[in-house]
N, CA and C of each residue as an Amber inpcrd file, in Angstrom:
protein
   618
  10.8710000  -3.6700000 -17.6690000  10.5250000  -2.2980000 -17.7650000
  11.1340000  -1.5570000 -16.6430000  11.1640000  -0.1880000 -16.6820000
  11.6240000   0.6100000 -15.6330000  10.4640000   1.6140000 -15.2810000
  10.5250000   2.1530000 -14.0970000   9.5670000   3.1810000 -13.7550000
   9.8380000   4.4340000 -14.5170000   8.7910000   5.1990000 -14.8200000
   9.0700000   6.4710000 -15.4890000   9.7700000   7.4250000 -14.5780000
  10.4520000   8.5140000 -15.1750000  11.0080000   9.4610000 -14.3830000
   9.9740000  10.3860000 -13.6260000  10.2530000  10.7770000 -12.3950000
   9.4220000  11.6810000 -11.6630000  10.2580000  12.9070000 -11.2510000
   9.6880000  14.0960000 -11.5670000  10.4340000  15.3470000 -11.3450000
  10.7260000  15.5890000  -9.8910000   9.8080000  15.1770000  -9.0400000
   9.9890000  15.2690000  -7.5550000   9.0670000  14.3450000  -6.8480000
   9.2710000  14.2240000  -5.5680000   8.3000000  13.5090000  -4.7450000
   7.7310000  14.4860000  -3.7390000   6.4380000  14.4790000  -3.6450000
   5.7580000  15.3530000  -2.6770000   5.6810000  14.5630000  -1.3390000
   6.2780000  15.1130000  -0.3210000   6.2450000  14.3770000   1.0230000
   5.1470000  15.1390000   1.8850000   4.1910000  14.3450000   2.3770000
   3.1240000  14.9880000   3.2490000   3.5370000  14.7120000   4.6950000
   3.7420000  15.8130000   5.4600000   4.1210000  15.7090000   6.8020000
   2.9920000  15.3150000   7.7910000   1.8020000  15.6070000   7.3810000
   0.6330000  15.3500000   8.3140000  -0.0950000  14.1210000   7.8510000
  -0.7480000  13.4770000   8.7080000  -1.4870000  12.2160000   8.2880000
  -2.6250000  12.6010000   7.3900000  -2.8260000  11.8110000   6.2890000
  -3.9090000  12.0170000   5.3550000  -5.0960000  11.1570000   5.7510000
  -6.1810000  11.7990000   6.1930000  -7.3140000  11.1660000   6.7710000
  -8.0450000  10.4180000   5.6800000  -8.1530000  10.9450000   4.5170000
  -8.9500000  10.2420000   3.4550000  -7.9890000   9.9290000   2.3530000
  -7.1710000   8.8830000   2.5280000  -6.0890000   8.6120000   1.5690000
  -6.6050000   8.1530000   0.2490000  -7.7710000   7.4720000   0.2490000
  -8.3440000   6.9410000  -0.9770000  -8.7810000   8.0940000  -1.9590000
  -9.2720000   9.1340000  -1.3290000  -9.7080000  10.2910000  -2.1180000
  -8.4760000  10.9770000  -2.6130000  -7.4800000  11.1070000  -1.7920000
  -6.2150000  11.6630000  -2.2450000  -5.5720000  11.0190000  -3.3790000
  -5.5240000   9.6650000  -3.3150000  -4.9850000   8.9290000  -4.4570000
  -5.7950000   9.0540000  -5.7100000  -7.1170000   9.1830000  -5.6180000
  -7.9020000   9.4860000  -6.8220000  -7.6230000  10.8980000  -7.3760000
  -7.3990000  11.8180000  -6.4570000  -7.0390000  13.1910000  -6.9710000
  -5.7090000  13.2440000  -7.6040000  -4.7060000  12.4180000  -7.1130000
  -3.4290000  12.4080000  -7.7070000  -3.3610000  11.7910000  -9.0980000
  -4.2670000  10.7170000  -9.2340000  -4.3830000  10.0700000 -10.5340000
  -4.9970000  11.0750000 -11.5090000  -5.9920000  11.7420000 -11.0460000
  -6.6010000  12.8080000 -11.9460000  -5.6360000  13.8470000 -12.4140000
  -4.7310000  14.3170000 -11.4280000  -3.8300000  15.3280000 -11.7520000
  -2.8370000  14.7560000 -12.8120000  -2.4740000  13.4830000 -12.6230000
  -1.5740000  12.8450000 -13.5970000  -2.1640000  12.8190000 -15.0160000
  -3.5140000  12.5870000 -15.0580000  -4.2660000  12.5000000 -16.3340000
  -4.2520000  13.9310000 -16.9080000  -4.5400000  14.9320000 -16.0850000
  -4.7840000  16.2360000 -16.5140000  -3.3980000  16.8580000 -17.1370000
  -2.3900000  16.5590000 -16.5350000  -1.0360000  17.2030000 -16.9070000
  -0.1790000  16.2830000 -17.7540000  -0.5250000  15.0150000 -17.8290000
   0.1260000  14.1110000 -18.7290000   1.4810000  13.7160000 -18.2190000
   1.7380000  13.7740000 -16.9450000   3.0590000  13.4080000 -16.3860000
   2.9380000  12.7570000 -15.0760000   3.9990000  11.9670000 -14.7190000
   3.9700000  11.2380000 -13.5650000   3.9350000  12.1030000 -12.2160000
   3.3490000  11.5650000 -11.1830000   3.2830000  12.1650000  -9.8830000
   3.7250000  11.1580000  -8.8100000   4.4040000  11.6540000  -7.7450000
   4.8060000  10.8050000  -6.6930000   4.5770000  11.3720000  -5.3240000
   3.9900000  10.7120000  -4.4670000   3.6080000  11.1710000  -3.2040000
   4.0530000  10.1710000  -2.0680000   4.6480000  10.7330000  -1.0600000
   5.1200000   9.8860000   0.1460000   4.2140000  10.3460000   1.3310000
   3.4920000   9.5070000   1.9070000   2.5260000   9.9240000   2.9150000
   2.3300000   8.8440000   3.9880000   1.7070000   9.2830000   5.0980000
   1.1880000   8.3150000   6.0700000  -0.2270000   8.6230000   6.4530000
  -0.9290000   7.7090000   6.9880000  -2.2970000   7.8180000   7.3480000
  -2.4060000   7.8270000   8.8510000  -3.6550000   8.1960000   9.3500000
  -3.9250000   8.0870000  10.8570000  -3.9180000   6.6320000  11.2390000
  -3.8430000   6.4050000  12.5600000  -3.9210000   5.0800000  13.0210000
  -5.2050000   4.4410000  12.6500000  -5.1280000   3.2450000  12.0290000
  -6.3190000   2.5580000  11.5960000  -5.9070000   1.4910000  10.5980000
  -6.8260000   1.1380000   9.6390000  -6.6710000   0.1070000   8.7190000
  -7.2410000   0.5130000   7.3590000  -6.5730000  -0.1320000   6.2700000
  -7.2360000   0.0430000   4.9400000  -7.6060000  -1.3920000   4.5680000
  -8.8160000  -1.5710000   4.1050000  -9.2710000  -2.9260000   3.7350000
  -9.7460000  -2.9070000   2.3290000  -9.7790000  -4.0770000   1.6280000
 -10.3870000  -4.1860000   0.3090000 -11.8400000  -4.2080000   0.4420000
 -12.5240000  -3.8720000  -0.7180000 -13.9740000  -3.7500000  -0.6690000
 -14.6610000  -5.0190000  -0.2670000 -14.1020000  -6.1750000  -0.5350000
 -14.7950000  -7.4620000  -0.1870000 -14.9940000  -7.6150000   1.2670000
 -14.2410000  -6.9290000   2.1800000 -14.3830000  -6.9440000   3.5830000
 -15.7390000  -6.3960000   4.0630000 -16.2300000  -5.4360000   3.1780000
 -17.5680000  -4.7700000   3.5770000 -18.7340000  -5.7860000   3.4610000
 -18.5420000  -6.9280000   2.8310000 -19.6570000  -7.7980000   2.7310000
 -19.6840000  -8.7620000   3.9680000 -18.6900000  -8.7550000   4.8620000
 -18.6130000  -9.6070000   5.9790000 -19.6950000  -9.1260000   7.0080000
 -20.3660000 -10.0850000   7.6730000 -21.4220000  -9.6800000   8.6030000
 -21.0000000  -8.7850000   9.7400000 -19.7340000  -8.8770000  10.2510000
 -19.3210000  -8.0330000  11.3260000 -18.6540000  -6.7910000  10.9080000
 -18.6420000  -6.4330000   9.6490000 -17.8540000  -5.2620000   9.1470000
 -18.4200000  -3.9520000   9.7340000 -19.6470000  -3.7510000   9.6240000
 -20.2020000  -2.4120000  10.0430000 -19.8140000  -2.1020000  11.5070000
 -20.0350000  -3.0880000  12.3650000 -19.7740000  -2.9520000  13.7460000
 -18.3000000  -2.6880000  14.0470000 -17.4740000  -3.4700000  13.3890000
 -15.9770000  -3.4500000  13.5580000 -15.3670000  -2.1280000  13.0950000
 -15.9260000  -1.6450000  11.8830000 -15.4600000  -0.3430000  11.3750000
 -15.8950000   0.8360000  12.2550000 -17.0410000   0.7150000  12.9120000
 -17.5250000   1.7970000  13.7590000 -16.8530000   1.8130000  15.1630000
 -16.1210000   0.7030000  15.5210000 -15.4860000   0.5800000  16.8140000
 -14.2780000   1.4450000  16.7660000 -14.2510000   2.5340000  17.6660000
 -13.1090000   3.4150000  17.6430000 -11.7550000   2.7810000  18.0590000
 -11.8450000   1.5930000  18.7140000 -10.6020000   0.9290000  19.1240000
  -9.7440000   0.4800000  17.8950000 -10.3320000   0.4200000  16.7860000
  -9.6750000   0.0300000  15.5340000  -9.0810000   1.2160000  14.7400000
  -9.3510000   2.4230000  15.1980000  -8.9530000   3.6160000  14.4230000
  -9.8440000   3.7880000  13.2300000  -9.3690000   4.6420000  12.3340000
 -10.0220000   4.8640000  11.1090000  -9.9530000   3.6810000  10.1770000
 -11.0610000   3.2960000   9.6080000 -11.0840000   2.1310000   8.6580000
 -11.5400000   2.6440000   7.3150000 -10.6160000   2.5180000   6.3540000
 -10.8340000   3.0420000   5.0330000 -10.9680000   1.8200000   4.0000000
 -11.7890000   1.9940000   3.0010000 -12.0440000   0.9210000   2.1010000
 -11.4520000   1.2970000   0.7320000 -10.6220000   0.4540000   0.1670000
 -10.0620000   0.7280000  -1.1260000 -10.7360000  -0.2050000  -2.1860000
 -10.6710000   0.1580000  -3.4390000 -11.3350000  -0.5790000  -4.5350000
 -10.5500000  -1.8040000  -4.9530000  -9.2140000  -1.8260000  -4.7200000
  -8.4250000  -3.0100000  -5.2140000  -8.5190000  -4.1800000  -4.2430000
  -8.0040000  -5.2590000  -4.6120000  -8.0880000  -6.5130000  -3.8640000
  -6.9620000  -6.5590000  -2.8190000  -6.5590000  -7.8300000  -2.5100000
  -5.5000000  -7.9940000  -1.4260000  -6.2360000  -8.2080000  -0.0420000
  -5.4500000  -7.8090000   0.9570000  -5.9630000  -7.8700000   2.3000000
  -5.9360000  -6.6800000   3.0560000  -6.0900000  -6.7190000   4.3550000
  -6.1450000  -5.4700000   5.2020000  -4.6330000  -5.0580000   5.4370000
  -4.4530000  -3.7670000   5.6170000  -3.1240000  -3.1440000   5.8330000
  -3.2820000  -2.1370000   6.9770000  -2.5570000  -2.3290000   8.0980000
  -2.5860000  -1.3100000   9.1310000  -1.9030000  -0.0190000   8.7050000
  -2.4010000   1.1130000   9.2030000  -1.8040000   2.3460000   8.9350000
  -1.5140000   3.0210000  10.2460000  -0.7310000   4.1720000  10.1500000
  -0.4300000   4.9340000  11.3030000   0.9980000   5.4360000  11.3190000
   1.3820000   6.0350000  12.3880000   2.7440000   6.5440000  12.5400000
   3.7930000   5.4640000  12.3440000   4.7620000   5.8180000  11.5060000
   5.7840000   4.7740000  11.2620000   5.4980000   3.8070000  10.1270000
   4.3270000   3.9870000   9.5310000   4.0450000   3.3110000   8.2190000
   3.9110000   4.3100000   7.0980000   4.8790000   4.2680000   6.1790000
   4.8640000   5.2110000   5.0970000   4.2960000   4.5560000   3.8260000
   3.5930000   5.3200000   3.0010000   3.0750000   4.9470000   1.7500000
   3.6520000   5.6940000   0.6100000   3.9880000   5.0260000  -0.4000000
   4.5580000   5.7110000  -1.6310000   3.5300000   5.4460000  -2.7540000
   2.9600000   6.5190000  -3.2410000   2.0110000   6.3680000  -4.4170000
   2.5740000   7.0400000  -5.6480000   2.7190000   6.2320000  -6.6680000
   3.2820000   6.7000000  -7.9680000   2.2090000   6.5410000  -8.9500000
   1.9750000   7.6150000  -9.7150000   0.9400000   7.5030000 -10.8790000
   1.5840000   8.1080000 -12.0950000   1.2730000   7.4390000 -13.2300000
   1.7570000   7.9400000 -14.5580000   0.8810000   7.5250000 -15.6960000
   0.8620000   8.3490000 -16.7350000   0.0260000   7.9120000 -17.9420000
   0.4290000   6.6080000 -18.5110000  -0.4980000   5.7630000 -18.8370000
  -0.2690000   4.3940000 -19.3260000  -0.7970000   4.3680000 -20.7680000
  -0.3190000   3.2780000 -21.5340000  -0.6860000   3.0250000 -22.8820000
  -2.1150000   2.5820000 -23.0220000  -2.6630000   1.9900000 -21.9290000
  -4.0280000   1.3790000 -21.9680000  -4.5660000   1.3380000 -20.5590000
  -5.9380000   1.3890000 -20.5180000  -6.5700000   1.3730000 -19.1570000
  -6.5790000  -0.1580000 -18.7130000  -6.4930000  -1.0890000 -19.6630000
  -6.3710000  -2.5420000 -19.2560000  -5.0120000  -2.8350000 -18.8280000
  -4.8160000  -3.5250000 -17.6950000  -3.5050000  -3.8370000 -17.1270000
  -2.6160000  -4.4600000 -18.2320000  -1.4000000  -3.9310000 -18.2600000
  -0.4040000  -4.4730000 -19.2270000   0.9330000  -4.6430000 -18.4060000
   1.4010000  -5.8310000 -18.5220000   2.7810000  -6.2300000 -17.8570000
   2.6730000  -5.7220000 -16.4260000   1.7500000  -6.1510000 -15.6830000
   1.6360000  -5.8520000 -14.2460000   2.7860000  -6.4350000 -13.5010000
   3.3040000  -7.6040000 -13.8890000   4.5250000  -8.1910000 -13.1820000
   5.7030000  -7.2700000 -13.4060000   5.8070000  -6.6670000 -14.5990000
   6.8860000  -5.7980000 -14.9000000   6.8130000  -4.5160000 -14.0000000
   5.6440000  -3.9670000 -13.7860000   5.4130000  -2.7880000 -12.9060000
   5.8760000  -3.2370000 -11.4850000   5.4320000  -4.3280000 -10.9910000
   5.7770000  -4.7460000  -9.6750000   7.3320000  -4.8620000  -9.5530000
   7.8670000  -5.5150000 -10.5480000   9.3520000  -5.7370000 -10.4380000
  10.0510000  -4.4620000 -10.4120000   9.6590000  -3.5300000 -11.2940000
  10.3040000  -2.2110000 -11.3270000  10.1640000  -1.4950000 -10.0230000
   9.0030000  -1.5040000  -9.4100000   8.8200000  -0.8870000  -8.1310000
   9.6270000  -1.5630000  -7.0660000   9.6840000  -2.7830000  -7.0470000
  10.4510000  -3.5540000  -6.0050000  11.9600000  -3.2900000  -6.1780000
  12.4480000  -3.1520000  -7.4390000  13.8800000  -2.9690000  -7.7490000
  14.2470000  -1.5330000  -7.2510000  13.4420000  -0.5750000  -7.5420000
  13.6890000   0.8190000  -7.1220000  13.7080000   0.9470000  -5.5970000
  12.7480000   0.2780000  -4.8960000  12.7010000   0.4100000  -3.4630000
  13.8560000  -0.3890000  -2.8090000  14.1590000  -1.6060000  -3.4270000
  15.3660000  -2.3390000  -2.9310000  16.6940000  -1.5990000  -2.9910000
  16.7360000  -0.8740000  -4.1160000  17.9790000  -0.0510000  -4.3150000
  18.0650000   1.0550000  -3.1980000  16.8970000   1.6570000  -2.9470000
  16.8590000   2.7380000  -1.9150000  17.1570000   2.1460000  -0.5470000
  16.6100000   0.9120000  -0.2700000  16.8990000   0.3100000   1.0340000
  18.3260000  -0.1010000   1.1810000  18.9320000  -0.5670000   0.0320000
  20.3310000  -1.0000000   0.0880000  21.2050000   0.2120000   0.5470000
  20.8370000   1.4350000   0.0830000  21.6570000   2.6580000   0.4730000
  21.6390000   2.7910000   1.9870000  20.5760000   2.2800000   2.6230000
  20.4730000   2.3190000   4.0870000  21.0640000   1.1390000   4.7650000
  21.6930000   0.2520000   4.0790000  22.2950000  -0.9810000   4.5280000
  21.3110000  -2.1230000   4.8020000  20.0700000  -1.9920000   4.1940000
  19.0960000  -3.1040000   4.2880000  19.0200000  -3.8500000   3.0290000
  19.2620000  -5.1360000   3.0840000  19.1100000  -5.9950000   1.9060000
  17.7270000  -6.5980000   1.8980000  16.9350000  -6.2410000   0.8020000
  15.5410000  -6.7190000   0.6900000  15.4040000  -7.2880000  -0.7140000
  14.4650000  -8.2910000  -0.7750000  14.1980000  -8.8620000  -2.1190000
  12.7270000  -9.2480000  -2.1310000  12.1700000  -9.3800000  -3.4580000
  10.7670000  -9.6950000  -3.5400000  10.4650000 -11.1680000  -3.2360000
   9.4100000 -11.3720000  -2.3900000   9.0620000 -12.7330000  -2.0820000
   7.7630000 -12.7770000  -1.2770000   6.9270000 -13.8320000  -1.2720000
   5.8290000 -13.9420000  -0.4270000   6.2890000 -14.2230000   0.9830000
   5.5870000 -13.8670000   2.0260000   5.9850000 -14.1300000   3.4310000
   4.6920000 -14.7460000   4.0580000   4.6720000 -15.9640000   4.2420000
   3.5040000 -16.6540000   4.8420000   3.2940000 -16.0810000   6.2610000
   2.0340000 -15.7480000   6.5090000   1.6310000 -15.2510000   7.8930000
   1.6750000 -13.7710000   7.9490000   2.0900000 -13.0350000   6.8800000
   2.0590000 -11.5750000   6.9650000   0.7350000 -11.0410000   6.4450000
   0.3480000  -9.8690000   6.8590000  -0.9030000  -9.3060000   6.3670000
  -0.6940000  -8.8980000   4.9350000  -1.8170000  -9.0210000   4.1830000
  -1.7940000  -8.6430000   2.7770000  -0.5740000  -9.2530000   1.9640000
  -0.3440000 -10.4580000   2.1420000   0.7740000 -11.2430000   1.6300000
   0.6330000 -11.2140000   0.0970000   1.7600000 -11.2650000  -0.5930000
   1.8010000 -11.3730000  -2.0760000   3.2150000 -11.7430000  -2.5720000
   3.3180000 -12.0490000  -3.8540000   4.5550000 -12.3500000  -4.4490000
   5.5270000 -11.1910000  -4.4710000   4.9890000 -10.0360000  -4.4810000
   5.8770000  -8.8710000  -4.6290000   5.9430000  -8.0110000  -3.3380000
   5.9170000  -8.6930000  -2.2160000   6.4270000  -8.1070000  -0.9910000
   7.9470000  -7.7980000  -1.1640000   8.4900000  -6.8530000  -0.4030000
   9.9410000  -6.8660000  -0.2420000  10.1910000  -7.3880000   1.2010000
  11.1160000  -8.3220000   1.3560000  11.3940000  -8.8950000   2.6010000
  12.8440000  -8.8310000   2.9430000  13.1270000  -8.6750000   4.2050000
  14.5610000  -8.6650000   4.6550000  14.6620000  -9.7830000   5.7170000
  15.6210000 -10.6910000   5.4980000  15.7770000 -11.7480000   6.4170000
  14.5530000 -12.6170000   6.4920000  13.7950000 -12.7280000   5.4150000
  12.5710000 -13.5830000   5.3410000  11.3740000 -12.9580000   6.0030000
  11.4440000 -11.6800000   6.4620000  10.3570000 -11.0240000   7.0410000
   9.8150000  -9.8730000   6.1450000   8.6280000  -9.7020000   6.0870000
   7.9870000  -8.6340000   5.2010000   8.3200000  -7.1900000   5.6880000
   8.7870000  -6.4040000   4.7430000   9.1850000  -5.0290000   5.0820000
   8.2530000  -4.0490000   4.2580000   7.9940000  -4.5010000   3.1060000
   7.1900000  -3.5820000   2.1140000   6.1110000  -4.4370000   1.4410000
   4.9470000  -3.8620000   1.3330000   3.8840000  -4.4390000   0.5590000
   3.5950000  -3.5420000  -0.7000000   3.1830000  -4.1850000  -1.7770000
   2.9450000  -3.4200000  -3.0280000   1.6200000  -3.7450000  -3.5880000
   1.1480000  -2.7780000  -4.3700000  -0.2170000  -2.9770000  -5.1160000
  -0.2040000  -2.0780000  -6.3140000  -1.1300000  -2.3400000  -7.2080000
  -1.2850000  -1.4090000  -8.3450000  -2.6800000  -1.3390000  -8.8140000
  -3.0960000  -0.2520000  -9.5190000  -4.4070000  -0.0700000  -9.9770000
  -4.3310000   0.6120000 -11.3110000  -5.2450000   0.2300000 -12.2740000
  -5.2690000   0.7620000 -13.6220000  -6.6520000   1.4740000 -13.8160000
  -6.7500000   2.7190000 -14.2740000  -7.9200000   3.4470000 -14.4630000
  -7.8200000   4.3050000 -15.6640000  -9.0040000   4.4930000 -16.3570000
  -9.2320000   5.4970000 -17.3880000  -9.8380000   6.6860000 -16.8170000
  -9.1150000   7.9020000 -16.8170000  -9.6660000   9.1310000 -16.3330000
  -9.9030000  10.0330000 -17.4950000 -11.1840000  10.1800000 -17.8960000
 -11.4360000  10.8780000 -19.1260000 -10.8490000  10.0880000 -20.2330000
 -10.0690000  10.6110000 -21.1420000  -9.5570000   9.9270000 -22.2040000
  -8.1620000   9.2310000 -21.8690000  -7.6570000   9.5270000 -20.7300000
  -6.2780000   9.1940000 -20.3880000  -6.1610000   7.9540000 -19.4240000
  -5.5250000   6.8530000 -19.8710000  -5.3290000   5.7330000 -18.9620000
  -4.1660000   6.0320000 -18.0010000  -4.3100000   5.6750000 -16.7380000
  -3.3960000   5.9380000 -15.6960000  -3.0860000   4.6530000 -14.9740000
  -1.8890000   4.4930000 -14.5700000  -1.5470000   3.3540000 -13.6490000
  -1.0320000   3.9890000 -12.3470000  -1.4560000   3.2780000 -11.2230000
  -1.0710000   3.7280000  -9.9130000  -0.2530000   2.4770000  -9.2900000
   0.9750000   2.8180000  -8.9080000   1.8030000   1.7880000  -8.2460000
   2.0290000   2.2650000  -6.8770000   1.7150000   1.4110000  -5.7470000
   1.6560000   1.8220000  -4.4400000   2.5650000   0.8890000  -3.6110000
   3.2300000   1.3930000  -2.6930000   4.0350000   0.6140000  -1.7490000
   3.7140000   1.0330000  -0.3540000   3.5990000   0.1190000   0.5790000
   3.4330000   0.3730000   2.0600000   4.7400000  -0.0650000   2.7070000
   5.4300000   0.9310000   3.3310000   6.6840000   0.6310000   3.8580000
   6.6130000   0.7310000   5.4400000   6.9800000  -0.3670000   6.0850000
   7.0380000  -0.3640000   7.5240000   8.3890000   0.2210000   7.9610000
   8.3550000   1.4820000   8.1820000   9.5340000   2.2470000   8.3990000
   9.9950000   2.1540000   9.8720000   9.1770000   2.7790000  10.8330000
   9.5230000   2.7620000  12.2340000   8.5510000   2.1290000  13.0940000
   7.4190000   1.6980000  12.5400000   6.3250000   1.1190000  13.3360000
   6.7550000  -0.2000000  14.0490000   6.1070000  -0.5680000  15.0980000
   6.3930000  -1.8030000  15.7260000   5.6670000  -2.8800000  15.1410000
   6.3720000  -3.8920000  14.5740000   5.7220000  -4.9780000  13.9210000
   4.7000000  -5.7700000  14.8220000   5.0020000  -5.8720000  16.0670000
   4.1700000  -6.5540000  17.0280000   2.8440000  -5.8920000  17.1580000
   2.9250000  -4.5690000  17.3030000   1.7200000  -3.7360000  17.4510000
   0.9290000  -3.7830000  16.2620000   1.4940000  -3.6190000  15.0100000
   0.7440000  -3.6380000  13.7970000   0.0420000  -4.9640000  13.6280000
   0.6990000  -6.0620000  13.8740000   0.1200000  -7.3600000  13.7380000
  -1.0650000  -7.5830000  14.6890000  -0.8600000  -7.0560000  15.9910000
  -1.9750000  -7.2100000  16.9860000  -3.1640000  -6.4670000  16.4120000
  -2.9780000  -5.2240000  15.9610000  -4.1250000  -4.5010000  15.4110000
  -4.8300000  -5.1520000  14.2890000  -4.0130000  -5.7310000  13.3140000
  -4.6390000  -6.4580000  12.2240000  -5.4250000  -7.6920000  12.7040000
  -4.8350000  -8.4760000  13.6780000  -5.5210000  -9.5750000  14.2480000
  -6.8270000  -9.2950000  15.0100000  -6.7550000  -8.0940000  15.7450000
  -7.8710000  -7.6770000  16.4590000  -9.1240000  -7.3910000  15.5380000
  -8.7330000  -6.7270000  14.4010000  -9.7940000  -6.4760000  13.4800000
 -10.4090000  -7.7060000  12.8440000  -9.5130000  -8.6800000  12.5360000
  -9.9730000  -9.8860000  11.8800000 -10.8900000 -10.6400000  12.9040000
 -10.4700000 -10.5830000  14.1710000 -11.3670000 -11.2640000  15.2170000
 -12.6940000 -10.5630000  15.3350000 -12.6890000  -9.2110000  15.2500000
 -13.9430000  -8.5250000  15.3600000 -14.8180000  -8.7920000  14.1670000
 -14.1750000  -9.1160000  13.0480000 -15.0430000  -9.5160000  11.8560000
 -15.5860000 -10.9120000  11.9680000 -15.0390000 -11.7250000  12.9030000
 -15.4240000 -13.0870000  12.9300000 -14.7180000 -13.9910000  12.0050000
 -13.5740000 -13.5600000  11.3700000 -12.8650000 -14.3990000  10.5200000
 -11.8810000 -15.3480000  11.2980000 -11.3900000 -16.3590000  10.6470000
 -10.3680000 -17.1720000  11.1990000  -8.9430000 -16.7490000  10.8030000
  -8.8140000 -15.7210000  10.0630000  -7.5140000 -15.1670000   9.6220000
  -6.7070000 -14.6210000  10.6430000  -5.5340000 -15.0310000  10.8680000
  -4.6000000 -14.4960000  11.8470000  -3.2060000 -14.3190000  11.2890000
  -2.4330000 -13.2840000  11.7390000  -1.1200000 -13.0190000  11.1820000
  -0.1680000 -13.2660000  12.2450000   1.1200000 -13.3770000  11.8380000
   2.2210000 -13.6850000  12.6780000   3.1580000 -12.4430000  12.8300000
   3.4850000 -12.0590000  14.0930000   4.2410000 -10.8470000  14.2070000
   5.6570000 -11.1310000  13.7700000   6.1710000 -12.3900000  13.8450000
   7.5150000 -12.6470000  13.4050000   7.5900000 -12.7170000  11.8910000
   6.4790000 -12.5150000  11.1570000   6.5090000 -12.5040000   9.6680000
   6.7750000 -11.0630000   9.1920000   6.9070000 -10.1420000  10.1000000
   7.0000000  -8.6840000   9.7600000   8.2840000  -8.1320000  10.4080000
   8.8380000  -7.1180000   9.7340000   9.9310000  -6.3670000  10.2950000
   9.8510000  -4.9120000   9.9010000  10.7870000  -4.0850000  10.2630000
  10.7050000  -2.6380000   9.8640000  12.0690000  -2.1780000   9.4050000
  12.0690000  -1.1000000   8.7360000  13.3880000  -0.4270000   8.2670000
  14.1860000  -0.1550000   9.5160000  13.5270000   0.3610000  10.6060000
  14.2400000   0.7010000  11.8470000  14.9110000  -0.5540000  12.4280000
């Protein structure tokens, strides 16, 4: 499959403090107007975590600790993802044939192919692969030289009568991989988990 056409990409110059609410709004706009929407944005310094993290005994205290920045909870699975300056997010939403996930691998491949083509124009060769030791690892990371550069996710929702799919990419553009990894590890330590990430598993477009 291929991604649907998007008339334009809305780029947000300021950090979006409540990104989960913004993504819900974009999906609703997609359903209301019956066409795809694309947003490029970044968040404030902090982390986005899956809902399962909220069940960990240390979550409330860790999320309230200002040293971790803003902690946002998303409905989808996966792992934690650091946010902040130099980390860009691409959110694509379009009407789907069904609210039940269909050809999720195809969506991931199409997203990775489009992003890999864009990166190639910058002279960066990237391909989909898991990267052991990276945060929120998955089969459809984009990696350059064996190091994670982009993470991807997707969600399917029915908004009123309209099924909508959201495809999301987190792109480490100019952020420091060592600093991002250190923040991710500090939060895992505050939660009391044994999970730790490797800084050498991550790279950036810069």
